[in-house]
Short mmCIF file of C-alpha atoms in Angstrom, two decimals:
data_model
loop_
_atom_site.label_atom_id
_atom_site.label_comp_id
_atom_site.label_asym_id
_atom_site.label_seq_id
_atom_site.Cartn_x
_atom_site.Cartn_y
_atom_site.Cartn_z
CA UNK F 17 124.47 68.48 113.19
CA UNK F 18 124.16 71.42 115.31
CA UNK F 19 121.66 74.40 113.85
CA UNK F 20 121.67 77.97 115.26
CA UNK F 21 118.17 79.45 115.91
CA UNK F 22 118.90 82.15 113.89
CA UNK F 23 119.65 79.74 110.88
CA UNK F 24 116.25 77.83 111.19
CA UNK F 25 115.30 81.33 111.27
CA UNK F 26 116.80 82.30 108.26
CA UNK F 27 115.60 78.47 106.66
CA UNK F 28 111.99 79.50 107.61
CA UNK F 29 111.94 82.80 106.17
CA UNK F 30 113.07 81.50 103.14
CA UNK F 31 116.54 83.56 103.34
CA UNK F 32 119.56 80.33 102.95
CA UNK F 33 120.99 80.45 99.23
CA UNK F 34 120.40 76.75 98.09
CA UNK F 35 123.41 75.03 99.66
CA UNK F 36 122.65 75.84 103.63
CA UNK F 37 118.73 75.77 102.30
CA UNK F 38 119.96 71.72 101.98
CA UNK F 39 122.01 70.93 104.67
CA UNK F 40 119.57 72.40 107.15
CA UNK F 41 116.60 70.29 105.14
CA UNK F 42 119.41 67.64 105.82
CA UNK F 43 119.38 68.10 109.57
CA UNK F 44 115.66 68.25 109.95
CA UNK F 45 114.81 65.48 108.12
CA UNK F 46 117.07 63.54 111.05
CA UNK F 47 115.81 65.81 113.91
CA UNK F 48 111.92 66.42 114.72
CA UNK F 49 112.89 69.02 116.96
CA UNK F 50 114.55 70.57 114.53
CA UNK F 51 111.66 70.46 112.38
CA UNK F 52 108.98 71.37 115.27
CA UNK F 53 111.42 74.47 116.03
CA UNK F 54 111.01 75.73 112.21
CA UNK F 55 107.07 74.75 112.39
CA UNK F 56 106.77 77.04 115.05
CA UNK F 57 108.67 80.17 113.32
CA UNK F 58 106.13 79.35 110.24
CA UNK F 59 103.23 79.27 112.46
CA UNK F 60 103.99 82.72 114.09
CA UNK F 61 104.39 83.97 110.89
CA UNK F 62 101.06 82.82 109.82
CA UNK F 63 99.42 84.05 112.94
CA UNK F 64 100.89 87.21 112.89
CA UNK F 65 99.78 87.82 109.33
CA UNK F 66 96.33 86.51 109.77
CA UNK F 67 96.19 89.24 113.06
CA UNK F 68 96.80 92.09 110.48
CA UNK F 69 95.10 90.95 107.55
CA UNK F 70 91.81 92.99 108.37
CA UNK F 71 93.78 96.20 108.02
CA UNK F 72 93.75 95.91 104.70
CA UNK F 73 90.33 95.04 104.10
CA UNK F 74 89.08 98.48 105.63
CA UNK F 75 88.16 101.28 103.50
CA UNK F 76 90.76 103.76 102.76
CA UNK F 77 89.68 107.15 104.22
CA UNK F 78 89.01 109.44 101.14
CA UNK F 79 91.50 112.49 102.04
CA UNK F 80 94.41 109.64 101.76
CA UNK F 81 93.39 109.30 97.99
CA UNK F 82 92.96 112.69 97.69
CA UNK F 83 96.46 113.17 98.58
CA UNK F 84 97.32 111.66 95.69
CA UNK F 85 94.98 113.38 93.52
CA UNK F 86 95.82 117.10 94.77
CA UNK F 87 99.25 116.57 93.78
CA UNK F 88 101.00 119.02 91.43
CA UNK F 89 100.00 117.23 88.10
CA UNK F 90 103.23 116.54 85.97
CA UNK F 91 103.57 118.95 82.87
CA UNK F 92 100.42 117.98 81.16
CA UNK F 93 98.08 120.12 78.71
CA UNK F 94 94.23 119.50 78.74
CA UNK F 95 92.41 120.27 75.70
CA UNK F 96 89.89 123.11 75.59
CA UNK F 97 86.76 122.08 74.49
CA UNK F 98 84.09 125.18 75.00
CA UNK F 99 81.37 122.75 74.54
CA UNK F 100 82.00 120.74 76.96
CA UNK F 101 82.86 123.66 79.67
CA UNK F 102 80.01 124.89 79.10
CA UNK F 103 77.79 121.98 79.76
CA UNK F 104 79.93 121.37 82.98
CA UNK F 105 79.30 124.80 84.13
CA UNK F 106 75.29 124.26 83.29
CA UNK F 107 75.76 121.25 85.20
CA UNK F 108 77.21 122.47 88.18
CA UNK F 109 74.92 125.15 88.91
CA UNK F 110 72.09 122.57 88.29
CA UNK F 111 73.86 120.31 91.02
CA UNK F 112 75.36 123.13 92.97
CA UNK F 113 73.37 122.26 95.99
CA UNK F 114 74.42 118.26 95.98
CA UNK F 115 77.59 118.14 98.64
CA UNK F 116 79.73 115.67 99.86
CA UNK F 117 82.23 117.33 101.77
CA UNK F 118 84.24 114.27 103.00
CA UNK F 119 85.15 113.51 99.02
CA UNK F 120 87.16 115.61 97.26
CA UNK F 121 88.01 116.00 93.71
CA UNK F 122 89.33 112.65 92.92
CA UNK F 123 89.99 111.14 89.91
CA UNK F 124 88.12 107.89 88.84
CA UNK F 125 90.50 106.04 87.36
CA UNK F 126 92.38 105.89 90.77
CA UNK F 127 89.03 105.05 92.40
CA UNK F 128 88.00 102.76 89.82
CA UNK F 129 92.04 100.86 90.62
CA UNK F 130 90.92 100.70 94.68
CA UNK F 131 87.54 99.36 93.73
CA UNK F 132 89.21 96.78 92.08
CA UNK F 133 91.69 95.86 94.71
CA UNK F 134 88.37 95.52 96.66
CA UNK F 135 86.66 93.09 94.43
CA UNK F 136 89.46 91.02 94.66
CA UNK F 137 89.05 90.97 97.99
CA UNK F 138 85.31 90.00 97.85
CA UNK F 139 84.60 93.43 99.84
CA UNK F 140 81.82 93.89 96.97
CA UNK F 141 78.75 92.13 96.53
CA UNK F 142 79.05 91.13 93.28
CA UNK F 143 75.28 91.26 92.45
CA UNK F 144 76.21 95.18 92.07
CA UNK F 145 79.34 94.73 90.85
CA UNK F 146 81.32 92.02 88.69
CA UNK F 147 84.46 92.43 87.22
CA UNK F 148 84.21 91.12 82.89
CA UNK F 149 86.48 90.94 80.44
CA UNK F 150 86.92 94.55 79.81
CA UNK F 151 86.34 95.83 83.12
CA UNK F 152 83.97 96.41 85.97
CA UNK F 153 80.33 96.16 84.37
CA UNK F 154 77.34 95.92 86.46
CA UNK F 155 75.60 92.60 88.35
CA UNK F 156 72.37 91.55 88.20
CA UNK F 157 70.61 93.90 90.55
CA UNK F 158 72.46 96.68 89.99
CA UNK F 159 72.31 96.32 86.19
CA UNK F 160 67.86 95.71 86.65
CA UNK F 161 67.93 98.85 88.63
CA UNK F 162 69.76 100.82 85.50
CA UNK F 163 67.47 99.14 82.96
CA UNK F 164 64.06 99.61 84.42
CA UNK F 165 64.33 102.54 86.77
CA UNK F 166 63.02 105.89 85.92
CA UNK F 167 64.39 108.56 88.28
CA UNK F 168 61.34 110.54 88.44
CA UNK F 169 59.31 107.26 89.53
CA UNK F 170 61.47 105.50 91.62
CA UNK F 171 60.39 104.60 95.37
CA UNK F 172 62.05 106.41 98.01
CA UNK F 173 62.68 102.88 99.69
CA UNK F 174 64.35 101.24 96.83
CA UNK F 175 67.48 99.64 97.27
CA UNK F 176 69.14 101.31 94.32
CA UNK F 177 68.51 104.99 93.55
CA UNK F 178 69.07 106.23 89.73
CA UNK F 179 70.13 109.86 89.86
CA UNK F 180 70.82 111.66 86.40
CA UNK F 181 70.82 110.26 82.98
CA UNK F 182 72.88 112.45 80.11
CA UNK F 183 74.62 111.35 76.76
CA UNK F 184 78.34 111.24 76.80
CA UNK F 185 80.74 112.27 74.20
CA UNK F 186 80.84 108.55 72.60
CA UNK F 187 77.18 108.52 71.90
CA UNK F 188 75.96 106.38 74.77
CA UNK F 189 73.87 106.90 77.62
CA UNK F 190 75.09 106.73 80.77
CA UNK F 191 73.48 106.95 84.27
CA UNK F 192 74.41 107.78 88.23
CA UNK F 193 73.77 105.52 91.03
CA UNK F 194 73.72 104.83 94.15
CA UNK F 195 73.31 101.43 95.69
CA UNK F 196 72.15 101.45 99.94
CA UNK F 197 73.74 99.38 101.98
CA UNK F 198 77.14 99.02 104.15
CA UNK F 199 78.73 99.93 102.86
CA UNK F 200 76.81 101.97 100.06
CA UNK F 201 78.17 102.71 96.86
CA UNK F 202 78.09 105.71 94.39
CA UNK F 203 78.82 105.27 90.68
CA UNK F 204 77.92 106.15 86.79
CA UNK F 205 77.85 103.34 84.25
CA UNK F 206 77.15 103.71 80.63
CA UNK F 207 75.34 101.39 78.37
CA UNK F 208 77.40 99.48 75.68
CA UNK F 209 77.06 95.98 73.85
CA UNK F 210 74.05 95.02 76.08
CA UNK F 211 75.75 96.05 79.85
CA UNK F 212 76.25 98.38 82.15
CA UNK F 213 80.05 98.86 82.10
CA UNK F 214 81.23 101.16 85.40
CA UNK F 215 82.71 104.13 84.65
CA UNK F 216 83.00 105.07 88.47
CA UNK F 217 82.13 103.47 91.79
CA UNK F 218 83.22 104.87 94.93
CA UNK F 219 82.35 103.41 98.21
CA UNK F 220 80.91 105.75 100.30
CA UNK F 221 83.45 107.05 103.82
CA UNK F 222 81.98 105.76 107.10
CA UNK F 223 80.65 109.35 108.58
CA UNK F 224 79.82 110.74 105.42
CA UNK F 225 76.08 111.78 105.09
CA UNK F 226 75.23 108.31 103.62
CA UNK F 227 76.75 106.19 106.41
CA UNK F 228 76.00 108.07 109.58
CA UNK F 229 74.40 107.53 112.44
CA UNK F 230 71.90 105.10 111.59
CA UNK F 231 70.59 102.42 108.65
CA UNK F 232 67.80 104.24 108.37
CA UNK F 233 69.42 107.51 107.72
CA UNK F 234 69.40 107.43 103.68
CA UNK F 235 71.10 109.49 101.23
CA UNK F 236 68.90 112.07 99.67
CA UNK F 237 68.63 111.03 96.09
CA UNK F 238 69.77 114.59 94.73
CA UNK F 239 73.41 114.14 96.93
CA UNK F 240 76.59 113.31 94.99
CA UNK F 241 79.94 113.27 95.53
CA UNK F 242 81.92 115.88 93.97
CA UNK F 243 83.87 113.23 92.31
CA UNK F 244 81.52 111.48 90.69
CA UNK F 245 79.89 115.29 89.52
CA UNK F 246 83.16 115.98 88.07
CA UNK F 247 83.00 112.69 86.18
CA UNK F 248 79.82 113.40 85.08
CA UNK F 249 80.72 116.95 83.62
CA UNK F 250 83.67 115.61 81.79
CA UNK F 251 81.96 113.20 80.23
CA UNK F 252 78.36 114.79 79.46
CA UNK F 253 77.49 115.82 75.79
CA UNK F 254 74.47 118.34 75.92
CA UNK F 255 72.23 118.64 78.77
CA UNK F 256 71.40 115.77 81.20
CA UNK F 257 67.97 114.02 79.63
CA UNK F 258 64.84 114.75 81.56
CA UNK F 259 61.81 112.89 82.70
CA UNK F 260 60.35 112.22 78.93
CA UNK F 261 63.85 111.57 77.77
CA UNK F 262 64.50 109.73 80.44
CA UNK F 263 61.61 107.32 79.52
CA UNK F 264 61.89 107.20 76.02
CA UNK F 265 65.20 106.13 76.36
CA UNK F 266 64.82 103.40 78.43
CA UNK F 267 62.11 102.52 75.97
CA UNK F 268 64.25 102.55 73.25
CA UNK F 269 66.95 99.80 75.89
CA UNK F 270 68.84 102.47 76.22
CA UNK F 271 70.60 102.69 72.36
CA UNK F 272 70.27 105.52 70.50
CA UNK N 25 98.39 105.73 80.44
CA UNK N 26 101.72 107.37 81.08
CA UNK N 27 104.65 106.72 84.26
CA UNK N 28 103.41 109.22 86.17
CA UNK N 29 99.76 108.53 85.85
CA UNK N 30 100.85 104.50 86.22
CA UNK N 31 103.11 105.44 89.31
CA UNK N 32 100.29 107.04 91.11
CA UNK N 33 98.18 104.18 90.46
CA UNK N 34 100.40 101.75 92.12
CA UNK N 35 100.50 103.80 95.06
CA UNK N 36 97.17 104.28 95.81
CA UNK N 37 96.92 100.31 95.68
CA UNK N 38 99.62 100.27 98.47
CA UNK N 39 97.75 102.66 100.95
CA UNK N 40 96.19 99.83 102.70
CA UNK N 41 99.69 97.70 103.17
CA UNK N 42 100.73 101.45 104.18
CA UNK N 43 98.06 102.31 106.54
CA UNK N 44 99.00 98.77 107.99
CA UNK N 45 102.22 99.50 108.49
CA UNK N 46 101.99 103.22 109.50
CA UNK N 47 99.27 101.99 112.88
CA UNK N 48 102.27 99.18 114.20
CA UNK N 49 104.22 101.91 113.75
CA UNK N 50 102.29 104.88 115.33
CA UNK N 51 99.92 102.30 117.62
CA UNK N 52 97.30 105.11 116.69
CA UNK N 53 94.81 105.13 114.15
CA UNK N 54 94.31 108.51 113.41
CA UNK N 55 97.92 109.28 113.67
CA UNK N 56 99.01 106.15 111.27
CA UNK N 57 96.38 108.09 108.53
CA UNK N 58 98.45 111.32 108.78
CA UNK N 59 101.21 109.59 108.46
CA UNK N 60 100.15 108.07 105.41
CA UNK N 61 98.67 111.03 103.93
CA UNK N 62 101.99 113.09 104.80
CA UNK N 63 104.01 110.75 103.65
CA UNK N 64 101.33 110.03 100.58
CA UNK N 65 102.20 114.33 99.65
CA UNK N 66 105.71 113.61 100.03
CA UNK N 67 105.58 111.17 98.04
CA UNK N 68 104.30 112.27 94.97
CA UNK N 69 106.37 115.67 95.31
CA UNK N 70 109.08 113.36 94.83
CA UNK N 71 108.14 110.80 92.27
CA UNK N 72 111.12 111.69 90.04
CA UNK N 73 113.25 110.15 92.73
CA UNK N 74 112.04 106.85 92.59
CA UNK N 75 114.50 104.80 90.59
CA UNK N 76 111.97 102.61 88.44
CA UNK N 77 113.15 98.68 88.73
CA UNK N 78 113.65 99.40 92.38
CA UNK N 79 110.59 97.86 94.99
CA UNK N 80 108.02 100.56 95.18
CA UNK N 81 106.49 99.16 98.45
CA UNK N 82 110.30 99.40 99.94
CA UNK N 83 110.43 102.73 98.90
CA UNK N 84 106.85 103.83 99.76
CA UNK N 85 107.42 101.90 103.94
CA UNK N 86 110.74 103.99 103.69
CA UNK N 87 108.68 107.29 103.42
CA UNK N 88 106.41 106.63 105.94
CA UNK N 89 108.65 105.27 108.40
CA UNK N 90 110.76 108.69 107.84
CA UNK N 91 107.78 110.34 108.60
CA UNK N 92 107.00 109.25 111.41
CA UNK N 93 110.53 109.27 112.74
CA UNK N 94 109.98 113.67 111.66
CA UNK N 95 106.76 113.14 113.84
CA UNK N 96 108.22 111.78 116.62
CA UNK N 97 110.97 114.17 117.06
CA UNK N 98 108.45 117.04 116.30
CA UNK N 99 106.44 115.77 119.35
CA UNK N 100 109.67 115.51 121.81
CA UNK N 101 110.33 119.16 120.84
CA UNK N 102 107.43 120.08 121.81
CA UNK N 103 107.76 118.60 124.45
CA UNK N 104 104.82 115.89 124.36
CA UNK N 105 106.90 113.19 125.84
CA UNK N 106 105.89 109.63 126.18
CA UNK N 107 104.34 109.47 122.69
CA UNK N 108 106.54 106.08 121.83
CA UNK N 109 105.78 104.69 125.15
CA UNK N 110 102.02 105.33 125.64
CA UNK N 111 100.80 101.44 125.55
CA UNK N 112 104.22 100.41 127.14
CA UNK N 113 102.23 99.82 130.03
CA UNK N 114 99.68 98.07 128.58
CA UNK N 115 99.10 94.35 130.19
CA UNK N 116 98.75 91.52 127.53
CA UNK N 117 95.61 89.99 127.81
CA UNK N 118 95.31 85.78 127.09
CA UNK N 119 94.77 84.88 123.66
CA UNK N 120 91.53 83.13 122.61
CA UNK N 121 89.39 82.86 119.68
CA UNK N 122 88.26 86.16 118.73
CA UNK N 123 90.50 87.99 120.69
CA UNK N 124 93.84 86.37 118.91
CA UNK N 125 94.03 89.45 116.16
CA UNK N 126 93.45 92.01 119.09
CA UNK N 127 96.07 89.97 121.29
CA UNK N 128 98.72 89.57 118.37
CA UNK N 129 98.62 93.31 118.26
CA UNK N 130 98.72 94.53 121.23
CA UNK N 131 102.14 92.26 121.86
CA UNK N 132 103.64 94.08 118.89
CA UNK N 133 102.72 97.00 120.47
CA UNK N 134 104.77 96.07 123.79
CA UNK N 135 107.94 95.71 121.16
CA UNK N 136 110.68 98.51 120.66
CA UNK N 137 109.71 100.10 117.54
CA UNK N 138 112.73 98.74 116.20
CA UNK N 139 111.64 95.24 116.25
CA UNK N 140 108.21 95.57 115.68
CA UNK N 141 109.03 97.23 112.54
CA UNK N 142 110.94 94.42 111.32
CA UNK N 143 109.20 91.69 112.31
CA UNK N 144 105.73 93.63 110.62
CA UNK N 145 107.96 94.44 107.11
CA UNK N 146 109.28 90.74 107.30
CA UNK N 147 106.62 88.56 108.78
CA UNK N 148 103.23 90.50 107.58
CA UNK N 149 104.33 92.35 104.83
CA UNK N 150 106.59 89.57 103.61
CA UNK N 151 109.96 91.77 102.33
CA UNK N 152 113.25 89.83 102.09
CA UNK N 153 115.06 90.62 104.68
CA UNK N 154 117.14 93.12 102.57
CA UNK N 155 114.51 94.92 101.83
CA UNK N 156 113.36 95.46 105.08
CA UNK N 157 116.91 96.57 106.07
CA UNK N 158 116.86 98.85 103.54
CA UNK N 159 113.39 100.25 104.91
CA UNK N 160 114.70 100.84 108.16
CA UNK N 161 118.20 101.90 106.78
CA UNK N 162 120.24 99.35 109.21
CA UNK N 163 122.56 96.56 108.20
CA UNK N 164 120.61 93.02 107.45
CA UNK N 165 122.81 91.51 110.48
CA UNK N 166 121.14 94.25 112.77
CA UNK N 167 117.96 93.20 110.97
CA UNK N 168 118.50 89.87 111.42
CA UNK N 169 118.69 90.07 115.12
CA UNK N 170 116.16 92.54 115.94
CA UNK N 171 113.42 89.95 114.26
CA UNK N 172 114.85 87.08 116.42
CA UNK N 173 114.84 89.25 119.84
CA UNK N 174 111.09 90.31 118.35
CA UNK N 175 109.97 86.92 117.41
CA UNK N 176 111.08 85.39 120.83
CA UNK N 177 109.02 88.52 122.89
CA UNK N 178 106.38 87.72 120.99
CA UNK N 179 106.56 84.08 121.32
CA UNK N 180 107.12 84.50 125.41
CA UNK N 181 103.50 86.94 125.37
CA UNK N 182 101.64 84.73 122.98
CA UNK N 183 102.80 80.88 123.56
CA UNK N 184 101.65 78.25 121.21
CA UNK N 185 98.06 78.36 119.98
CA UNK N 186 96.42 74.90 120.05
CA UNK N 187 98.15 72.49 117.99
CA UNK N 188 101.15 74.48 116.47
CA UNK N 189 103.91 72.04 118.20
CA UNK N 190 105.57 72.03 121.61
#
């Protein structure tokens, strides 16, 4: 039997309905050129896709999600809560100095759906990050660093650098991060049933003030991306705890 | 979580497949990111468009690819010819170890945009072949041929590597 190249074609793509998917299996099985001629339209395939698989592994420049998030939002009503604009606006002065221009306002839970395609593909170390049952919830360094670390005694050198410590609206206490590295990470996790569950992590842009020039360039501990401010402001209950707070709360493990 | 907020969701876990498709497109970085991002805004102006059932990737390549096509014909108004042609030049170097990724793209770069197109939505990105033909709004016999025309450029620049067959 005679087979086009543009039917092996088709065969190796997986694009015969069943019947010419057999007679072609028919004519290979007889025919190892046949069969060597298909092996060779499967093996560009799988060269071609292991030549662009790194694309997909790099980080996604933050104005691309931002284009998402600074779209018209679809006919939806916030509630007012006073309280908490209030506490937001308390917050933002405090913080008013902390910038991150290259992030914009973006909203975690589309972060938070990136970071996960990521730890799929093992882009995270998962001794900061680990995906459980209900979510992403700290690893084991990260989750030391959120246990033991006070922010107003932590070493400028340490890996992991605790920035602010409030209450949220659900009663538990919660606390920014970020984690150096390369790529370095910012987040806020909040302590409930015995872990650190992420609320946020965003993976700092290549270029931003945390990744530039050089390793030894490291984020001031007071800088945070707008995005991960704005998370904080819509989720803080009072005023963010202070140093003796701060202590007596990890004291206490962290439950109220 | 509601359509919308679901919808928006799923896009943002395409933008790497769509920044992948948007540089064989563009051959450009920087320009394959604002092609994304426009095509990211035009997107979501138009999310009441999508028909839900339908492929949201398909629909998602289809934007950017229209894109670009706006892009293109912006540039050639402007008279910045060329842009399609800039790495036509470009001389294939041999493909070895490391270099094979590199090497793999820079012979889809040499390919009409038609082609390269198809053989990236088919062969990388894995669509059916209708899909893809949908993407690039031709007839899957059109499709069909530009891929086999692509596949045997490539094959001619690239050969065998080690061990694949004759």
């Amino acid at each position: 039997m005679t087979v086009s190249d543009e039917t092996l074609m088709l065969y190796a793509d997986g694009e015969l309905d069943s019947g010419a998917r057999a007679a072609v299996e028919n004519a290979i099985a007889g025919d190892a050129t046949l069969a060597a001629r298909v092996a060779r339209y499967r093996a560009e395939r799988d060269r071609l896709r292991a030549a662009y698989a790194p694309i997909l592994e790099e980080v996604v420049p933050a104005r691309l999600l931002g284009a998402i998030e600074s779209a018209p939002p679809p006919r939806t009503t916030t509630a007012v809560d006073l309280t908490g604009r209030r506490a937001a606006r308390s917050m933002r002065q405090r913080v008013r100095d902390w910038s991150w221009p290259e992030w914009g306002a973006i909203a975690a839970s589309l972060l938070i759906g990136l970071l996960v395609t990521q730890l799929q593909s093992s882009r995270v170390d998962s001794s900061l990050v680990r995906l459980g049952p209900e979510g992403m919830v700290a690893g084991r360094t990260l989750e030391t660093a959120l246990s033991k670390q006070l922010a107003s005694a932590q070493s400028p050198d340490a890996p992991i650098h605790v920035g602010v410590t409030f209450e949220n609206a659900s009663g538990q206490l919660c606390r920014t991060f970020t984690a150096q590295g390369a790529p370095s990470w910012s987040g806020l996790a909040c302590f409930a049933t015995g872990e650190w569950r992420l609320g946020m992590a965003i993976e700092n842009p290549p270029g931003s003030a945390a990744q530039s020039a050089s390793n030894t360039t490291r984020m001031a501990s007071s800088e945070m991306p707008p995005a991960l401010l704005r998370a904080v402001t819509d989720q803080i209950r009072g005023e963010p705890l202070d140093a003796d707070a701060e202590r007596a709360a990890r004291d206490r493990g962290w439950r109220r | 979580m509601n359509e919308v907020e679901r919808l928006k969701r799923d896009i943002v876990g395409l933008i790497p497949r769509l920044r992948r498709f948007a540089r064989s497109l563009t051959r450009h970085v920087h320009d394959a990111d604002d092609i994304v991002q426009l095509a990211l805004e035009r997107a979501l102006g138009r999310l009441d468009t999508w028909q839900s059932g339908s492929r949201l990737d398909s629909w998602m390549f289809t934007i950017v690819r229209n894109a670009w096509i706006d892009e293109v014909r912006a540039r050639a108004r402007r008279g910045e010819v060329g842009l399609m042609d800039e790495h036509a030049d470009r001389v294939p170097t041999p493909v070895s170890g490391v270099d094979e990724a590199l090497s793999i793209q820079r012979a889809m770069e040499q390919l009409p945009e038609g082609q390269r197109s198809a053989v990236l939505l088919v062969l990388v990105e894995g669509l059916p072949y209708k899909e893809a033909a949908t993407v690039l709004s031709i007839p899957i016999g059109t499709l069909t041929s530009r891929l086999a025309r692509g596949r045997e450029a490539l094959q001619s620049v690239l050969g065998d590597p080690a061990g694949a067959g004759p």
